[in-house]
């Protein structure tokens, strides 16, 4: 079975959101006919109720076409509470949960198609993501061992042959423009992702679209942003991911401001063996 996923992220509802882009995606989604929509975090700009309310309305509109999997990004975490609640986490996600439900690591199984599992990498000011770079405090993410083991178990319990899709917020590969990986202890995180059993990873955070391979085994789709904060002055972008038994295709839909629409542009294809992805089997092919 072929599975098609719309992968969007970094909407930043609030002052930086581009409502023209949001409304354009809402209008064109039914024509894309995805099996699911993945919103990879940073739905808000400052974790405010009004921002989450608009993000929820957006998600509910998309859900009229396909199931939606949404996760929090670093902008959705009330990290400023950490000094007052040094060991508690509930308050960090209180507003997000109020609008998107208690499950901040949702899963979705597309019958006969794929299993989608998410991992929490946005922890605010946390020991695992501490950095000596001041600007990265509460920005960097990390993939805890407990999250890795939970995802590994979920993928292990899934039906044989189903593609395993892992969703997280922070970019797992170094950005071409930023030259940064979104995850602290990124080498450890990359090993855990490969060992989790994932075939495809959907991530974001870097505000630049991308498609590549991790560890010779895992296809990585990095979504751009649908806001005014696109990196390097590039047009905003979302990804359309098609998973087939023998290949994974990632098509970039880039924003054309003068026409007020998203237009499909280049596609990157990665070959994969039926039912699994093995080292050395992935070859990027621009189409």
mmCIF file with all atom_site columns, N, CA, C and O in Angstrom, residues 192-216:
data_model
loop_
_atom_site.group_PDB
_atom_site.id
_atom_site.type_symbol
_atom_site.label_atom_id
_atom_site.label_alt_id
_atom_site.label_comp_id
_atom_site.label_asym_id
_atom_site.label_entity_id
_atom_site.label_seq_id
_atom_site.pdbx_PDB_ins_code
_atom_site.Cartn_x
_atom_site.Cartn_y
_atom_site.Cartn_z
_atom_site.occupancy
_atom_site.B_iso_or_equiv
_atom_site.pdbx_formal_charge
_atom_site.auth_seq_id
_atom_site.auth_comp_id
_atom_site.auth_asym_id
_atom_site.auth_atom_id
_atom_site.pdbx_PDB_model_num
ATOM 1   N N  . UNK A 1 192 ? 20.078 6.410  18.562 1.00 0.00 ? 192 UNK A N  1
ATOM 2   C CA . UNK A 1 192 ? 18.807 5.924  19.107 1.00 0.00 ? 192 UNK A CA 1
ATOM 3   C C  . UNK A 1 192 ? 17.718 5.890  18.036 1.00 0.00 ? 192 UNK A C  1
ATOM 4   O O  . UNK A 1 192 ? 16.907 4.961  17.994 1.00 0.00 ? 192 UNK A O  1
ATOM 5   N N  . UNK A 1 193 ? 17.704 6.892  17.180 1.00 0.00 ? 193 UNK A N  1
ATOM 6   C CA . UNK A 1 193 ? 16.697 6.928  16.118 1.00 0.00 ? 193 UNK A CA 1
ATOM 7   C C  . UNK A 1 193 ? 16.884 5.754  15.164 1.00 0.00 ? 193 UNK A C  1
ATOM 8   O O  . UNK A 1 193 ? 15.918 5.085  14.782 1.00 0.00 ? 193 UNK A O  1
ATOM 9   N N  . UNK A 1 194 ? 18.112 5.491  14.777 1.00 0.00 ? 194 UNK A N  1
ATOM 10  C CA . UNK A 1 194 ? 18.386 4.362  13.885 1.00 0.00 ? 194 UNK A CA 1
ATOM 11  C C  . UNK A 1 194 ? 17.993 3.048  14.556 1.00 0.00 ? 194 UNK A C  1
ATOM 12  O O  . UNK A 1 194 ? 17.386 2.164  13.943 1.00 0.00 ? 194 UNK A O  1
ATOM 13  N N  . UNK A 1 195 ? 18.309 2.916  15.845 1.00 0.00 ? 195 UNK A N  1
ATOM 14  C CA . UNK A 1 195 ? 18.023 1.676  16.565 1.00 0.00 ? 195 UNK A CA 1
ATOM 15  C C  . UNK A 1 195 ? 16.552 1.526  16.930 1.00 0.00 ? 195 UNK A C  1
ATOM 16  O O  . UNK A 1 195 ? 16.117 0.440  17.325 1.00 0.00 ? 195 UNK A O  1
ATOM 17  N N  . UNK A 1 196 ? 15.776 2.594  16.798 1.00 0.00 ? 196 UNK A N  1
ATOM 18  C CA . UNK A 1 196 ? 14.359 2.530  17.162 1.00 0.00 ? 196 UNK A CA 1
ATOM 19  C C  . UNK A 1 196 ? 13.551 1.672  16.207 1.00 0.00 ? 196 UNK A C  1
ATOM 20  O O  . UNK A 1 196 ? 12.461 1.215  16.543 1.00 0.00 ? 196 UNK A O  1
ATOM 21  N N  . UNK A 1 197 ? 14.072 1.456  15.008 1.00 0.00 ? 197 UNK A N  1
ATOM 22  C CA . UNK A 1 197 ? 13.330 0.709  14.003 1.00 0.00 ? 197 UNK A CA 1
ATOM 23  C C  . UNK A 1 197 ? 12.585 1.598  13.034 1.00 0.00 ? 197 UNK A C  1
ATOM 24  O O  . UNK A 1 197 ? 11.829 1.103  12.186 1.00 0.00 ? 197 UNK A O  1
ATOM 25  N N  . UNK A 1 198 ? 12.786 2.905  13.120 1.00 0.00 ? 198 UNK A N  1
ATOM 26  C CA . UNK A 1 198 ? 12.104 3.836  12.222 1.00 0.00 ? 198 UNK A CA 1
ATOM 27  C C  . UNK A 1 198 ? 12.599 3.661  10.788 1.00 0.00 ? 198 UNK A C  1
ATOM 28  O O  . UNK A 1 198 ? 13.791 3.439  10.548 1.00 0.00 ? 198 UNK A O  1
ATOM 29  N N  . UNK A 1 199 ? 11.676 3.763  9.846  1.00 0.00 ? 199 UNK A N  1
ATOM 30  C CA . UNK A 1 199 ? 12.017 3.787  8.426  1.00 0.00 ? 199 UNK A CA 1
ATOM 31  C C  . UNK A 1 199 ? 12.082 5.220  7.904  1.00 0.00 ? 199 UNK A C  1
ATOM 32  O O  . UNK A 1 199 ? 12.874 5.534  7.025  1.00 0.00 ? 199 UNK A O  1
ATOM 33  N N  . UNK A 1 200 ? 11.207 6.079  8.440  1.00 0.00 ? 200 UNK A N  1
ATOM 34  C CA . UNK A 1 200 ? 11.116 7.475  8.013  1.00 0.00 ? 200 UNK A CA 1
ATOM 35  C C  . UNK A 1 200 ? 11.009 8.342  9.258  1.00 0.00 ? 200 UNK A C  1
ATOM 36  O O  . UNK A 1 200 ? 10.286 7.999  10.195 1.00 0.00 ? 200 UNK A O  1
ATOM 37  N N  . UNK A 1 201 ? 11.721 9.458  9.276  1.00 0.00 ? 201 UNK A N  1
ATOM 38  C CA . UNK A 1 201 ? 11.634 10.431 10.358 1.00 0.00 ? 201 UNK A CA 1
ATOM 39  C C  . UNK A 1 201 ? 11.091 11.738 9.789  1.00 0.00 ? 201 UNK A C  1
ATOM 40  O O  . UNK A 1 201 ? 11.568 12.221 8.756  1.00 0.00 ? 201 UNK A O  1
ATOM 41  N N  . UNK A 1 202 ? 10.095 12.294 10.479 1.00 0.00 ? 202 UNK A N  1
ATOM 42  C CA . UNK A 1 202 ? 9.556  13.604 10.125 1.00 0.00 ? 202 UNK A CA 1
ATOM 43  C C  . UNK A 1 202 ? 9.944  14.578 11.230 1.00 0.00 ? 202 UNK A C  1
ATOM 44  O O  . UNK A 1 202 ? 9.517  14.414 12.374 1.00 0.00 ? 202 UNK A O  1
ATOM 45  N N  . UNK A 1 203 ? 10.776 15.567 10.911 1.00 0.00 ? 203 UNK A N  1
ATOM 46  C CA . UNK A 1 203 ? 11.221 16.530 11.911 1.00 0.00 ? 203 UNK A CA 1
ATOM 47  C C  . UNK A 1 203 ? 11.096 17.933 11.347 1.00 0.00 ? 203 UNK A C  1
ATOM 48  O O  . UNK A 1 203 ? 10.610 18.137 10.233 1.00 0.00 ? 203 UNK A O  1
ATOM 49  N N  . UNK A 1 204 ? 11.537 18.931 12.111 1.00 0.00 ? 204 UNK A N  1
ATOM 50  C CA . UNK A 1 204 ? 11.308 20.330 11.723 1.00 0.00 ? 204 UNK A CA 1
ATOM 51  C C  . UNK A 1 204 ? 12.333 21.219 12.427 1.00 0.00 ? 204 UNK A C  1
ATOM 52  O O  . UNK A 1 204 ? 13.509 20.918 12.444 1.00 0.00 ? 204 UNK A O  1
ATOM 53  N N  . UNK A 1 205 ? 11.872 22.337 12.989 1.00 0.00 ? 205 UNK A N  1
ATOM 54  C CA . UNK A 1 205 ? 12.619 23.225 13.880 1.00 0.00 ? 205 UNK A CA 1
ATOM 55  C C  . UNK A 1 205 ? 13.597 24.149 13.166 1.00 0.00 ? 205 UNK A C  1
ATOM 56  O O  . UNK A 1 205 ? 13.775 25.294 13.588 1.00 0.00 ? 205 UNK A O  1
ATOM 57  N N  . UNK A 1 206 ? 14.221 23.712 12.077 1.00 0.00 ? 206 UNK A N  1
ATOM 58  C CA . UNK A 1 206 ? 15.293 24.486 11.464 1.00 0.00 ? 206 UNK A CA 1
ATOM 59  C C  . UNK A 1 206 ? 14.790 25.531 10.487 1.00 0.00 ? 206 UNK A C  1
ATOM 60  O O  . UNK A 1 206 ? 15.574 26.336 9.983  1.00 0.00 ? 206 UNK A O  1
ATOM 61  N N  . UNK A 1 207 ? 13.492 25.522 10.177 1.00 0.00 ? 207 UNK A N  1
ATOM 62  C CA . UNK A 1 207 ? 12.884 26.495 9.257  1.00 0.00 ? 207 UNK A CA 1
ATOM 63  C C  . UNK A 1 207 ? 13.492 26.431 7.867  1.00 0.00 ? 207 UNK A C  1
ATOM 64  O O  . UNK A 1 207 ? 13.494 27.418 7.128  1.00 0.00 ? 207 UNK A O  1
ATOM 65  N N  . UNK A 1 208 ? 14.000 25.271 7.493  1.00 0.00 ? 208 UNK A N  1
ATOM 66  C CA . UNK A 1 208 ? 14.475 25.027 6.137  1.00 0.00 ? 208 UNK A CA 1
ATOM 67  C C  . UNK A 1 208 ? 14.134 23.594 5.763  1.00 0.00 ? 208 UNK A C  1
ATOM 68  O O  . UNK A 1 208 ? 14.448 22.656 6.497  1.00 0.00 ? 208 UNK A O  1
ATOM 69  N N  . UNK A 1 209 ? 13.494 23.428 4.616  1.00 0.00 ? 209 UNK A N  1
ATOM 70  C CA . UNK A 1 209 ? 13.108 22.086 4.177  1.00 0.00 ? 209 UNK A CA 1
ATOM 71  C C  . UNK A 1 209 ? 14.331 21.265 3.791  1.00 0.00 ? 209 UNK A C  1
ATOM 72  O O  . UNK A 1 209 ? 15.370 21.814 3.403  1.00 0.00 ? 209 UNK A O  1
ATOM 73  N N  . UNK A 1 210 ? 14.187 19.950 3.896  1.00 0.00 ? 210 UNK A N  1
ATOM 74  C CA . UNK A 1 210 ? 15.285 19.079 3.525  1.00 0.00 ? 210 UNK A CA 1
ATOM 75  C C  . UNK A 1 210 ? 14.856 17.624 3.451  1.00 0.00 ? 210 UNK A C  1
ATOM 76  O O  . UNK A 1 210 ? 13.803 17.237 3.969  1.00 0.00 ? 210 UNK A O  1
ATOM 77  N N  . UNK A 1 211 ? 15.671 16.821 2.785  1.00 0.00 ? 211 UNK A N  1
ATOM 78  C CA . UNK A 1 211 ? 15.439 15.381 2.681  1.00 0.00 ? 211 UNK A CA 1
ATOM 79  C C  . UNK A 1 211 ? 16.795 14.698 2.568  1.00 0.00 ? 211 UNK A C  1
ATOM 80  O O  . UNK A 1 211 ? 17.614 15.070 1.732  1.00 0.00 ? 211 UNK A O  1
ATOM 81  N N  . UNK A 1 212 ? 17.030 13.726 3.422  1.00 0.00 ? 212 UNK A N  1
ATOM 82  C CA . UNK A 1 212 ? 18.321 13.049 3.418  1.00 0.00 ? 212 UNK A CA 1
ATOM 83  C C  . UNK A 1 212 ? 18.160 11.700 4.100  1.00 0.00 ? 212 UNK A C  1
ATOM 84  O O  . UNK A 1 212 ? 17.044 11.275 4.396  1.00 0.00 ? 212 UNK A O  1
ATOM 85  N N  . UNK A 1 213 ? 19.293 11.046 4.346  1.00 0.00 ? 213 UNK A N  1
ATOM 86  C CA . UNK A 1 213 ? 19.293 9.718  4.958  1.00 0.00 ? 213 UNK A CA 1
ATOM 87  C C  . UNK A 1 213 ? 20.151 9.739  6.207  1.00 0.00 ? 213 UNK A C  1
ATOM 88  O O  . UNK A 1 213 ? 21.221 10.356 6.236  1.00 0.00 ? 213 UNK A O  1
ATOM 89  N N  . UNK A 1 214 ? 19.682 9.086  7.254  1.00 0.00 ? 214 UNK A N  1
ATOM 90  C CA . UNK A 1 214 ? 20.415 8.979  8.509  1.00 0.00 ? 214 UNK A CA 1
ATOM 91  C C  . UNK A 1 214 ? 20.914 7.551  8.679  1.00 0.00 ? 214 UNK A C  1
ATOM 92  O O  . UNK A 1 214 ? 20.133 6.597  8.628  1.00 0.00 ? 214 UNK A O  1
ATOM 93  N N  . UNK A 1 215 ? 22.228 7.420  8.865  1.00 0.00 ? 215 UNK A N  1
ATOM 94  C CA . UNK A 1 215 ? 22.806 6.111  9.131  1.00 0.00 ? 215 UNK A CA 1
ATOM 95  C C  . UNK A 1 215 ? 22.644 5.116  8.015  1.00 0.00 ? 215 UNK A C  1
ATOM 96  O O  . UNK A 1 215 ? 22.739 3.901  8.247  1.00 0.00 ? 215 UNK A O  1
ATOM 97  N N  . UNK A 1 216 ? 22.396 5.593  6.795  1.00 0.00 ? 216 UNK A N  1
ATOM 98  C CA . UNK A 1 216 ? 22.220 4.683  5.680  1.00 0.00 ? 216 UNK A CA 1
ATOM 99  C C  . UNK A 1 216 ? 20.945 3.870  5.742  1.00 0.00 ? 216 UNK A C  1
ATOM 100 O O  . UNK A 1 216 ? 20.726 2.985  4.911  1.00 0.00 ? 216 UNK A O  1
#
